[in-house]
Coordinates of C-alpha atoms in Angstrom, one line a residue:
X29 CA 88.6 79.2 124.1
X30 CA 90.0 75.8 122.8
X31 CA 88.2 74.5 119.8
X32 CA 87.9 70.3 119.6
X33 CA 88.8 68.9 115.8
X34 CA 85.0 68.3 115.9
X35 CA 83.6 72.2 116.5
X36 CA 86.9 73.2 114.4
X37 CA 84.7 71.2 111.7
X38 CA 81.9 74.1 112.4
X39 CA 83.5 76.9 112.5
X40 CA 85.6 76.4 109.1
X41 CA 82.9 77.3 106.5
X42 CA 81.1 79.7 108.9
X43 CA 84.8 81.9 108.6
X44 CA 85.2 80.8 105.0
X45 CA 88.5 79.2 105.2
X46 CA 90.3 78.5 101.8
X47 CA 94.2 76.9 101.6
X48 CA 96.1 79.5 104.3
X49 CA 93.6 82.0 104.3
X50 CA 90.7 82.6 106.9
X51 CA 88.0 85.1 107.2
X52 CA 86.5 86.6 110.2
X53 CA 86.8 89.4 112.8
X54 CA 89.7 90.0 115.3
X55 CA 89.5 89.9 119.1
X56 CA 91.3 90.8 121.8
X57 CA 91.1 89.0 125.2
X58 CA 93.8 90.7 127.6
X59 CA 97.0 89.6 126.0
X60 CA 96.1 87.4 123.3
X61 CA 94.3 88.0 119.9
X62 CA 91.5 85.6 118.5
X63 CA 90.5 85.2 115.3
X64 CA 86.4 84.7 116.0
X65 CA 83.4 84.4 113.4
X66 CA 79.5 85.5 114.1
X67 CA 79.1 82.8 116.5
X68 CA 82.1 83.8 118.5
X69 CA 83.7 80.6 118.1
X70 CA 87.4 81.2 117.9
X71 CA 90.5 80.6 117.1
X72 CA 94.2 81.4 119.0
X73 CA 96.4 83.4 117.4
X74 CA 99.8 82.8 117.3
X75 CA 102.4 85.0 115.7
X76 CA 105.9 86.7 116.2
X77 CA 106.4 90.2 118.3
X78 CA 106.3 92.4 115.0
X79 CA 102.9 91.3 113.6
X80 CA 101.3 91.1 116.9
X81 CA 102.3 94.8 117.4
X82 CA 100.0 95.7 114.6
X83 CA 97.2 93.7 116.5
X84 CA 95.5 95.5 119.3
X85 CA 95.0 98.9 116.9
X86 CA 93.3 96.5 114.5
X87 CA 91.2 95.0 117.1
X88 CA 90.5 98.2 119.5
X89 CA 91.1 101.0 117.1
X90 CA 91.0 104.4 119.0
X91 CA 88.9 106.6 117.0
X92 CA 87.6 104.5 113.5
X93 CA 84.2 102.2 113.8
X94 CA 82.0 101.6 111.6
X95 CA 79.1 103.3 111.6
X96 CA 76.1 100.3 111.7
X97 CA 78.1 99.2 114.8
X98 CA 79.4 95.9 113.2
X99 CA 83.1 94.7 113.4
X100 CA 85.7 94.9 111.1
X101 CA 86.3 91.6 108.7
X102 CA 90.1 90.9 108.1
X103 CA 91.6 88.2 105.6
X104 CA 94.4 86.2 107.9
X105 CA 97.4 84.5 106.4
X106 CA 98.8 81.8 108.0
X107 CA 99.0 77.8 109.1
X108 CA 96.1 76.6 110.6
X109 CA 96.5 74.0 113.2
X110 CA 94.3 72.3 115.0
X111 CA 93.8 74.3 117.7
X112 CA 94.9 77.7 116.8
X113 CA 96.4 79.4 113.8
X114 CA 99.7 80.3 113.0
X115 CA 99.6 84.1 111.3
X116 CA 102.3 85.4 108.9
X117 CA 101.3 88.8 108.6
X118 CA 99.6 91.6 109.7
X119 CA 95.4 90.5 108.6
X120 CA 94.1 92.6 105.6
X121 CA 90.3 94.0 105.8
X122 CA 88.0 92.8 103.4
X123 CA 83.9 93.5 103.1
X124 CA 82.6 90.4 104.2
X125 CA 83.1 86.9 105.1
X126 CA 81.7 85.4 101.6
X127 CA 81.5 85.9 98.3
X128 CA 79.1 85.6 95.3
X129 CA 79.7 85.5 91.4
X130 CA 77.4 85.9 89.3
X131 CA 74.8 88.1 87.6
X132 CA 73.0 90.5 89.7
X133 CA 69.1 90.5 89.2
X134 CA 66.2 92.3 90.5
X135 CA 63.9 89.8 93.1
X136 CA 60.6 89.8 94.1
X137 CA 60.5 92.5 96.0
X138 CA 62.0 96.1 95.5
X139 CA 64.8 95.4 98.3
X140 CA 65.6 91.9 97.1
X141 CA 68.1 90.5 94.5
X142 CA 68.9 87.2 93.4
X143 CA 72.8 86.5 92.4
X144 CA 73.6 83.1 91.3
X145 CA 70.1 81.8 92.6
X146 CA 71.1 83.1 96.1
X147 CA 68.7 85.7 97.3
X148 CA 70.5 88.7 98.1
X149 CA 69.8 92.3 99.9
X150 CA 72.4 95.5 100.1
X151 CA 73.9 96.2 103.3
X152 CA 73.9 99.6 105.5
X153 CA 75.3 102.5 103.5
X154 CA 75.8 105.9 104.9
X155 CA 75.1 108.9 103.9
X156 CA 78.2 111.7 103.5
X157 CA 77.8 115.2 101.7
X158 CA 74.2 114.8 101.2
X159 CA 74.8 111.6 99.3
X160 CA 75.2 107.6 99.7
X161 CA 75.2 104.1 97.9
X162 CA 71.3 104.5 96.3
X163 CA 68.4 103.4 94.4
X164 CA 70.7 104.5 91.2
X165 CA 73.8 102.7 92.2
X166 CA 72.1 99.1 92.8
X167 CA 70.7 99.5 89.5
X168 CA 73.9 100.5 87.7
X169 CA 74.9 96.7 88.3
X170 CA 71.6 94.9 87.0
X171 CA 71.9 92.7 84.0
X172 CA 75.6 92.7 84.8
X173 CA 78.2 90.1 86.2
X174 CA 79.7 90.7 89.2
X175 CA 81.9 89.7 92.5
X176 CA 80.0 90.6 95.3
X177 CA 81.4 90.2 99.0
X178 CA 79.6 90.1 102.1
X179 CA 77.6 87.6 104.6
X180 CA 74.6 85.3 104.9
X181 CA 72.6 86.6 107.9
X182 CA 70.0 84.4 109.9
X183 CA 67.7 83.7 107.2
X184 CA 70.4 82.9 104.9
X185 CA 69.8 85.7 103.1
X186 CA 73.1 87.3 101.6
X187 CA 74.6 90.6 102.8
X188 CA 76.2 92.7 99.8
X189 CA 78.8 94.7 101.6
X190 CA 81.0 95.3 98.2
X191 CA 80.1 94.7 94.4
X192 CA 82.7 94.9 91.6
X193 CA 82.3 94.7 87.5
X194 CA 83.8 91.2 86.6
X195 CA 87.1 90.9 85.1
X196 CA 88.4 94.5 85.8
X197 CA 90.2 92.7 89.3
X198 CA 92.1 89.8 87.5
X199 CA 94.9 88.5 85.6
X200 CA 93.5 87.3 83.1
X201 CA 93.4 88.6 79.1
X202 CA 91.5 91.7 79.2
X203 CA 88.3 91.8 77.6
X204 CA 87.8 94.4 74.2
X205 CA 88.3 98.4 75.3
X206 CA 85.2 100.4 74.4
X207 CA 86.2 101.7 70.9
X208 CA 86.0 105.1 71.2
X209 CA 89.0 103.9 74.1
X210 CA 90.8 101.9 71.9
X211 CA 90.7 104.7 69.1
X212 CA 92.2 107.4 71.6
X213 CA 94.7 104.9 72.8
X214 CA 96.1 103.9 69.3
X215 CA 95.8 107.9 68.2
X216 CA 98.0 108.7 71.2
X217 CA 100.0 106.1 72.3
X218 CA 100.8 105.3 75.7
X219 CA 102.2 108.3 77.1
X220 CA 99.7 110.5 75.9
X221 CA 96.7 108.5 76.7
X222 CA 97.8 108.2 80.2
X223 CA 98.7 111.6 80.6
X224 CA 97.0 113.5 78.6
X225 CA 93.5 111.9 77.6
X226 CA 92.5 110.1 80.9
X227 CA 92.6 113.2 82.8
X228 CA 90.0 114.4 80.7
X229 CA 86.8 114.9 82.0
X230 CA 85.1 113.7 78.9
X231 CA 87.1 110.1 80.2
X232 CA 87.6 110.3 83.7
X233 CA 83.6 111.0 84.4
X234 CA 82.6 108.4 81.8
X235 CA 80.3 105.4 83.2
X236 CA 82.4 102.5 81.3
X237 CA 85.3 100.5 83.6
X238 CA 88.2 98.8 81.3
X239 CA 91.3 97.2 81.4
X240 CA 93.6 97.1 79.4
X241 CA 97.5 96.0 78.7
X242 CA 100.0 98.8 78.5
X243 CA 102.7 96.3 78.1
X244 CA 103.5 92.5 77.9
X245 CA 106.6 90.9 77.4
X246 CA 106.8 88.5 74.5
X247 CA 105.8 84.8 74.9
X248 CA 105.1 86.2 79.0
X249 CA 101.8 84.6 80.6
X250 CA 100.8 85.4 84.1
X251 CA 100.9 82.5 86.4
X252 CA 98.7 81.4 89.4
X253 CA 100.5 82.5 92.8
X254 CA 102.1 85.1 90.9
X255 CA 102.7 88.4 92.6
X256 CA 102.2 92.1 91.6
X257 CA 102.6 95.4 92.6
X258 CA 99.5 98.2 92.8
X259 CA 99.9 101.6 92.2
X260 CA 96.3 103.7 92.5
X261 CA 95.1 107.1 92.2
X262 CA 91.6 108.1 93.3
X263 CA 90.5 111.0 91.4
X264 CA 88.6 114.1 92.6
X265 CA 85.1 114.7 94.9
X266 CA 82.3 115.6 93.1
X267 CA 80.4 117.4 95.9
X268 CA 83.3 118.9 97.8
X269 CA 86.6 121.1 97.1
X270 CA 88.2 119.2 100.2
X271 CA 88.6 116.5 97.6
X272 CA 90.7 118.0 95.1
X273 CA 93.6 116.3 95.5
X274 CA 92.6 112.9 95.2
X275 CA 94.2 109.8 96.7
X276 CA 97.5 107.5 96.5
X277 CA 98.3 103.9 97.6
X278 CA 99.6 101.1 96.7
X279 CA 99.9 97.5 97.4
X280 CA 100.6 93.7 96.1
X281 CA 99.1 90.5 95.8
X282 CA 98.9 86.9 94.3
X283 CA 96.8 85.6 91.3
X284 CA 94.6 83.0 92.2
X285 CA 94.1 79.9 90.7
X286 CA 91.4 80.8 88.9
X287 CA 93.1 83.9 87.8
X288 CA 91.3 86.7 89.9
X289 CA 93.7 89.3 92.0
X290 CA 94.0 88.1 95.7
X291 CA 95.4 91.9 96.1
X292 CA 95.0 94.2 99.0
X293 CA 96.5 97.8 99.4
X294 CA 98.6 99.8 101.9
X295 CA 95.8 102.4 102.8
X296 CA 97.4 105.7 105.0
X297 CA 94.0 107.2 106.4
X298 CA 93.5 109.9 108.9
X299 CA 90.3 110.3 110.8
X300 CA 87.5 109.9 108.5
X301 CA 83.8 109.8 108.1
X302 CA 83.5 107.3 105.7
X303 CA 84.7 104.3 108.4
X304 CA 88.1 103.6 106.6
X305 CA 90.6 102.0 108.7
X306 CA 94.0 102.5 108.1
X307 CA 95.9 99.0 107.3
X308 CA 96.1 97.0 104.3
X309 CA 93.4 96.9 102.9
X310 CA 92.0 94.2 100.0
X311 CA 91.4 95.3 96.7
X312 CA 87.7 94.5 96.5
X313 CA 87.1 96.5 99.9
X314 CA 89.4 99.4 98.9
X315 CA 87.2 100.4 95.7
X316 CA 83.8 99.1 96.1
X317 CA 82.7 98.8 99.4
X318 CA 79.3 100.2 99.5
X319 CA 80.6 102.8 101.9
X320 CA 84.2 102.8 102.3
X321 CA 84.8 102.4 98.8
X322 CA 86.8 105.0 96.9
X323 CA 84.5 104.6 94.0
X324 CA 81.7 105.8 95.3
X325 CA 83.2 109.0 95.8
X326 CA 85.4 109.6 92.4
X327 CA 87.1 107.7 89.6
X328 CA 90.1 105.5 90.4
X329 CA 93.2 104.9 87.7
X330 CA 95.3 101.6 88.7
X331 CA 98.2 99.8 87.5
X332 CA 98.9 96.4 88.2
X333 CA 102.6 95.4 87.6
X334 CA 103.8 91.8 87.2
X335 CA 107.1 90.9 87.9
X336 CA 109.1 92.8 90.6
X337 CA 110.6 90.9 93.5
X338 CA 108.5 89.2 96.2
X339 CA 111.3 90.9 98.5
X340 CA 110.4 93.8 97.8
X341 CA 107.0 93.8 97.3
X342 CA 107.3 92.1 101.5
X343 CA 109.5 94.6 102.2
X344 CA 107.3 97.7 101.1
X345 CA 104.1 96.5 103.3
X346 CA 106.2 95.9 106.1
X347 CA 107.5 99.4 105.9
X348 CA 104.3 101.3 106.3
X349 CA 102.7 99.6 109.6
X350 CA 104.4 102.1 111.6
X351 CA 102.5 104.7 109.7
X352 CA 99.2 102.6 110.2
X353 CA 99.1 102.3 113.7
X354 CA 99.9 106.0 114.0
X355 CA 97.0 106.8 111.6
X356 CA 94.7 104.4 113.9
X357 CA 95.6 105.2 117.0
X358 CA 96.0 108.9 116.9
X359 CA 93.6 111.8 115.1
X360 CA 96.0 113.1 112.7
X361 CA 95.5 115.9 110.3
X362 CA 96.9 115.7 106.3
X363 CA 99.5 118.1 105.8
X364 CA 101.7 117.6 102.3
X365 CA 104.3 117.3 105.3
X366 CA 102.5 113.6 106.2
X367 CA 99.7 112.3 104.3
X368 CA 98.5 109.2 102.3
X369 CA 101.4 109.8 99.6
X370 CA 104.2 110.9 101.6
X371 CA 103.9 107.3 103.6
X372 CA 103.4 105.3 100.5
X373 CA 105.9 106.9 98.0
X374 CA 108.4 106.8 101.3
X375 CA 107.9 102.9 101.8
X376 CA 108.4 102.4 98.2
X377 CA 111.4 104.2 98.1
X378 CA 112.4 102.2 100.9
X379 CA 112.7 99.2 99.3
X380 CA 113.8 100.2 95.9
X381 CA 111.4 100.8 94.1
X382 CA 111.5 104.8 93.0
X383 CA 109.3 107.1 90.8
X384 CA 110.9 109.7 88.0
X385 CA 111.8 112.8 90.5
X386 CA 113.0 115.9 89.8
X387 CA 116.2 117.0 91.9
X388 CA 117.8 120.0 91.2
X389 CA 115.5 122.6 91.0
X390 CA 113.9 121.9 94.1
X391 CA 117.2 121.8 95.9
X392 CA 117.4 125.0 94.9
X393 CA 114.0 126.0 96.3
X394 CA 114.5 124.3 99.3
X395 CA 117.9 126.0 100.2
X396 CA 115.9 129.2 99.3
X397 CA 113.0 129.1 101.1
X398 CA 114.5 127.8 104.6
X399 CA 114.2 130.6 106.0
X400 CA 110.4 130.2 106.1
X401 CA 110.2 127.7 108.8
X402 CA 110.8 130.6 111.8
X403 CA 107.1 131.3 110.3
X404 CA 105.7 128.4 111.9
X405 CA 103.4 125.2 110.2
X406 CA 102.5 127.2 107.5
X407 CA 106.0 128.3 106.7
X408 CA 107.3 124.8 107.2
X409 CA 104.8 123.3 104.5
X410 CA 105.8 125.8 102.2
X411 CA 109.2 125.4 102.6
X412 CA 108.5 121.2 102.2
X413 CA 106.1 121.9 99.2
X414 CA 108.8 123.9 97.2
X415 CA 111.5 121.5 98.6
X416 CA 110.1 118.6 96.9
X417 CA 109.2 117.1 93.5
X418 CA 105.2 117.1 93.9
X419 CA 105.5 113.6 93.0
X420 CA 106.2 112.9 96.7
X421 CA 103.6 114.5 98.5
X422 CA 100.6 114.7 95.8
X423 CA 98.6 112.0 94.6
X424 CA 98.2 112.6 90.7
X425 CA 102.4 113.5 90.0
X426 CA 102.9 110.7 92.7
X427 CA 100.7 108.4 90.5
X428 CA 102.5 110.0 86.9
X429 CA 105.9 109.4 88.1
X430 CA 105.0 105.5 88.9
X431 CA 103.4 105.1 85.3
X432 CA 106.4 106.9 84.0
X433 CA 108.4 104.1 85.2
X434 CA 106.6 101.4 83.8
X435 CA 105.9 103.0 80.5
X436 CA 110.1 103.0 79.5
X437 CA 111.7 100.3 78.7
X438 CA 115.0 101.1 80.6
X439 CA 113.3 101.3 84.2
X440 CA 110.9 97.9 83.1
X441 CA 114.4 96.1 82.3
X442 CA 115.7 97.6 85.9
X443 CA 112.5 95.7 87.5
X444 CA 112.1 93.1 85.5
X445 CA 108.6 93.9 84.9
X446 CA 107.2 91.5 82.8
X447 CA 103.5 93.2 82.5
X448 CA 101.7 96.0 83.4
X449 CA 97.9 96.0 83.0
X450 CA 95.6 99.9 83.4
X451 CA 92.5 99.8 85.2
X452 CA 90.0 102.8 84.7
X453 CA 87.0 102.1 87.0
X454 CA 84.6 105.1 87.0
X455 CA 83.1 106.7 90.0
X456 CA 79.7 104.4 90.8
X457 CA 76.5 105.9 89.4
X458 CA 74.7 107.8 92.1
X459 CA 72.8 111.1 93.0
X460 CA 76.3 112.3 94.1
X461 CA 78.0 115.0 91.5
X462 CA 80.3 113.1 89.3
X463 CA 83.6 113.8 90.2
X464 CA 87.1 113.5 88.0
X465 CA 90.7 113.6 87.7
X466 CA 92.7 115.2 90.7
X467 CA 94.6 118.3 90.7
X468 CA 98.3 118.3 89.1
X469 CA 99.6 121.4 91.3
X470 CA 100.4 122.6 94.2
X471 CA 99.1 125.9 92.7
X472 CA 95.5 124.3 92.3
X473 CA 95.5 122.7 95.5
X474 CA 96.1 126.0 97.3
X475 CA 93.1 127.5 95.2
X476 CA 90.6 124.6 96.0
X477 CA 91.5 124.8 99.9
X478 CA 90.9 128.4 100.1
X479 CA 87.3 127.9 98.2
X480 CA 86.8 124.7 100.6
X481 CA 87.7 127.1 103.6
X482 CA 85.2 130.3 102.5
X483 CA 82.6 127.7 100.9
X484 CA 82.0 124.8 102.9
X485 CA 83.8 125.3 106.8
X486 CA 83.7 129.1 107.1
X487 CA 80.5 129.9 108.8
X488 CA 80.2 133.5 107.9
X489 CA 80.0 132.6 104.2
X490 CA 79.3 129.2 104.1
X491 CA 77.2 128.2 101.3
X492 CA 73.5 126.3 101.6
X493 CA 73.4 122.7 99.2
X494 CA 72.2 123.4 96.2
X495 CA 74.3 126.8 95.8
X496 CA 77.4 124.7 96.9
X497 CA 76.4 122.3 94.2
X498 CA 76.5 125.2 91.4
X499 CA 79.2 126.5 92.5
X500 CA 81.3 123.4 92.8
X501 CA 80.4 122.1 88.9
X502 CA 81.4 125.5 88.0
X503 CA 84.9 125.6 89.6
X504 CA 85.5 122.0 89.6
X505 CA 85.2 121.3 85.7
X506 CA 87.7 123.3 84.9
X507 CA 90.2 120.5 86.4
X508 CA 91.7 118.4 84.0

C-alpha cells in the first residue's frame, strides 16, 4: 500500500515513531515486508539481502505465537522516507507500541489502574506450571514508579504488556543500595560479593531490585548515544527442576537522551511455552513482560558494560541471526552441545570479546573421553561436556567468566571499558515458588534432570502438585 504525506501524518503516532526508530508489527505480502500498525496502515520496507533474510521467520514464524492470538511488536531502525522506510537492521521485539512513566495506582475498579493520569488495565498473562502474572504481582508495583510498555485499545484505555521498577534500566547514577547490600558489598569486596554472596539464597530470592557500580573510571560520565554491552543470567525455576540451569544472553544498546537504556538482547530460544521468540529482543520485553518475561519465572543478575567498540558490539548481533532463524524456524531441543549459551558465548568469541576459560585440563578430558562418541548422543554430550570449560555451555560459569573479565583491571584496560554497572532484579512476586541462583556444575545439572525426568515427565512416578511443590523446596534450596 502507498501511504500519501498526509495518511503518513496518521499513521506516525499511531506506531509511535521517535528520531529512526518505529514501532509496530511486521508483515509479509508475497516478497515484500511491511511495517503495519493496528489499523493496518503501512509502511514498505526496504533493506539489503542480509537483513531481509532474517524477515520472513520474524513475520511467519514456524512454530512460536503468542498465545492471546495477537502479533508480535518489533522496534525498527532505520530512515524513514516518505513513502517507505529504509531499515538498518534486523527489528528487535518489544511489549507494546507505547509507553507510560509514572507511578502505578489502584483505579476505581479492582481491574483498573491509573499511571500518570492515564487509566490503565494488565494485559493477557498465561498461566505455566500452575502459575501466572496475578493478583500478587500487580500489587507488588503499587505506590511505586514504573516504565510500563504496551497499547491504548479502542476506548483509549492503556494495555500494560510489561512493567519495570524505575531506574534499574538506565545509565544514570544509581540510586542508594539497600544497606544490608551495601554492608555485604563493602565486607566482601567485588569478587566475593559477586560470586559468593549473590548466589545466596538469602540474596538471590530477596524482593529488593538494585543497581549498582562495580567500577567507574575516573572523571568518566556516560554519554547520550552511548553504547554498551549486556551480559545476563537468569537464575533458577521455582516450580520445576527443568529449570536448574538457568539462562545466558547478551546484547547492546544506546543511552537515550534522557539517560534510560535503549538496550535489547540476543535471545537463543528453542520451542517454548511461554511465547518467546527467538531474535533480539529489547531489554524491557526480555525481563518484564508479563508473560515472556524472565522475571516472572526467577531472579536475573546483569551487567551493563560501557565502553567496548561499536564494532564489535555490531559484529556480535550480527553473528547470532543464523542461530535465530534456526531456533524459529525449526523445533530444536537444548543439548549442552547447542543451547542459549553455546550460541551466545560463540558470537562473542567471534568478535573478540572472550570470557576467563580454562584450557588444559579439558584438553586432556576431551582427548580422553573420545572414544565415547561410538556411544551415540549421549556419549557425544559427554564427551563435549568434559571437553569444555563449563563456561561455554552453562549459563551461571558462562555468566562468572564474563564478570571475571570486567572485575580485573588488565582485561578492562584490553576493552577499554570505561564502566560496568550490576543489576540484581528479583524474581516478580507471585503465587509461583520463589526460585534462585542456577546451578554451577555439570554434576548438579545431571542430578536435577534425572529428578525432572522421574518427577515431573515420567508417568509411572510422576508426582501430583502439591507433592511436587514439597519436594522441589526441599531439593531446590540446597542450590547456592
Amino acid at each position: 500500500m502507498r501511504i500519501s504525506k498526509v495518511l503518513l501524518c496518521l499513521l506516525l503516532p499511531s506506531i509511535a515513531f521517535s528520531s529512526d526508530y518505529i514501532k509496530g508489527h511486521l508483515e509479509q505480502r508475497g516478497n515484500q515486508f511491511y511495517i503495519t500498525d493496528q489499523n493496518n496502515q503501512s509502511l514498505l520496507i526496504q533493506t539489503d539481502a542480509t537483513t531481509e533474510k532474517s524477515l520472513a521467520s520474524l513475520a511467519n514464524p514456524t512454530y512460536m505465537q503468542q498465545s492471546d492470538g495477537s502479533k508480535y511488536v518489533f522496534e525498527f531502525k532505520g530512515t524513514l522516507e516518505e513513502e517507505q522506510f529504509t531499515l538498518d537492521q534486523v527489528p528487535t521485539q518489544v511489549a507494546g507500541l507505547n509507553t507510560l512513566r509514572g507511578v502505578l495506582a489502584s483505579g476505581q475498579t479492582s481491574d483498573e489502574y491509573i499511571i500518570d493520569n492515564q487509566k490503565a488495565i494488565f494485559g493477557a498473562t498465561k498461566v505455566l506450571n500452575g502459575y501466572e502474572f496475578d493478583e500478587i504481582s500487580k500489587k507488588s508495583f503499587l505506590g511505586k514508579e514504573v516504565l510500563a510498555e504496551g497499547f491504548y485499545n479502542n476506548e483509549g484505555v492503556f494495555v500494560i504488556n510489561a512493567l519495570t521498577p524505575k531506574n534499574l534500566l538506565t545509565a544514570s547514577k544509581p540510586d542508594a543500595l539497600p544497606s544490608e547490600i551495601q554492608e555485604l558489598w563493602q565486607e566482601n569486596g567485588d569478587w566475593d560479593f559477586i560470586y559468593s554472596v549473590m548466589n545466596t539464597n538469602e540474596i538471590s530470592q530477596s524482593k529488593v531490585p538494585f543497581r549498582m557500580s562495580l567500577y567507574e573510571e575516573e572523571n568518566y560520565q556516560v554519554q547520550p548515544n552511548e553504547e554498551f554491552l549486556v551480559v545476563t543470567m537468569s537464575g533458577r525455576q521455582g516450580d520445576s527442576f527443568g529449570s536448574v540451569n538457568g539462562h545466558f544472553v547478551a546484547g547492546l544498546g544506546t543511552v537515550k537522551d534522557n539517560m534510560e537504556l535503549r538496550g535489547e538482547v540476543s535471545n537463543a530460544y528453542v520451542y517454548n511455552g511461554k511465547d518467546i521468540l527467538s531474535g533480539n529482543t529489547s531489554l524491557t520485553n526480555y525481563f518484564s513482560h508479563i508473560i515472556q518475561g524472565q522475571n516472572n519465572y526467577r531472579p536475573t543478575y546483569t551487567l551493563i558494560v560501557y565502553g567496548i567498540e561499536p564494532e564489535k558490539l555490531k559484529g556480535f548481533r550480527d553473528a547470532l541471526e543464523e542461530s535465530h532463524i534456526k531456533f524459529r524456524t525449526e523445533k530444536l531441543s537444548i543439548t549442552p552441545e547447542y543451547n542459549c549459551t553455546t550460541e551466545t558465548v560463540k558470537a562473542l568469541n567471534d568478535v573478540g570479546i572472550k570470557g576467563n576459560y580454562k584450557k588444559w585440563d579439558n584438553t586432556l578430558k576431551s582427548i580422553v573421553t573420545f572414544p565415547l562418541r561410538i556411544f551415540g548422543s549421549t556419549g557425544k554430550t559427554l564427551h563435549y561436556s568434559l571437553g569444555n570449560d563449563a563456561s561455554k555451555f552453562q549459563p551461571r560459569p558462562a555468566f562468572n567468566s564474563f564478570a571475571g573479565v570486567v572485575l580485573r583491571d588488565d582485561l578492562r584496560k584490553k576493552y577499554n571499558i570505561k564502566r560496568v554497572d550490576y543489576i540484581f532484579y528479583p524474581q516478580i512476586p507471585s503465587a509461583r515458588p520463589v526460585g534462585g541462583m542456577a546451578v554451577g556444575s555439570l554434576r548438579q545439572s545431571i542430578k536435577y534432570k534425572k529428578l525432572y525426568d522421574k518427577y515431573e515427565v515420567n508417568e509411572a512416578t510422576k508426582l501430583p502438585p502439591e507433592e511436587l511443590k514439597r519436594i522441589l523446596e526441599q531439593e531446590l534450596q540446597k542450590i547456592e
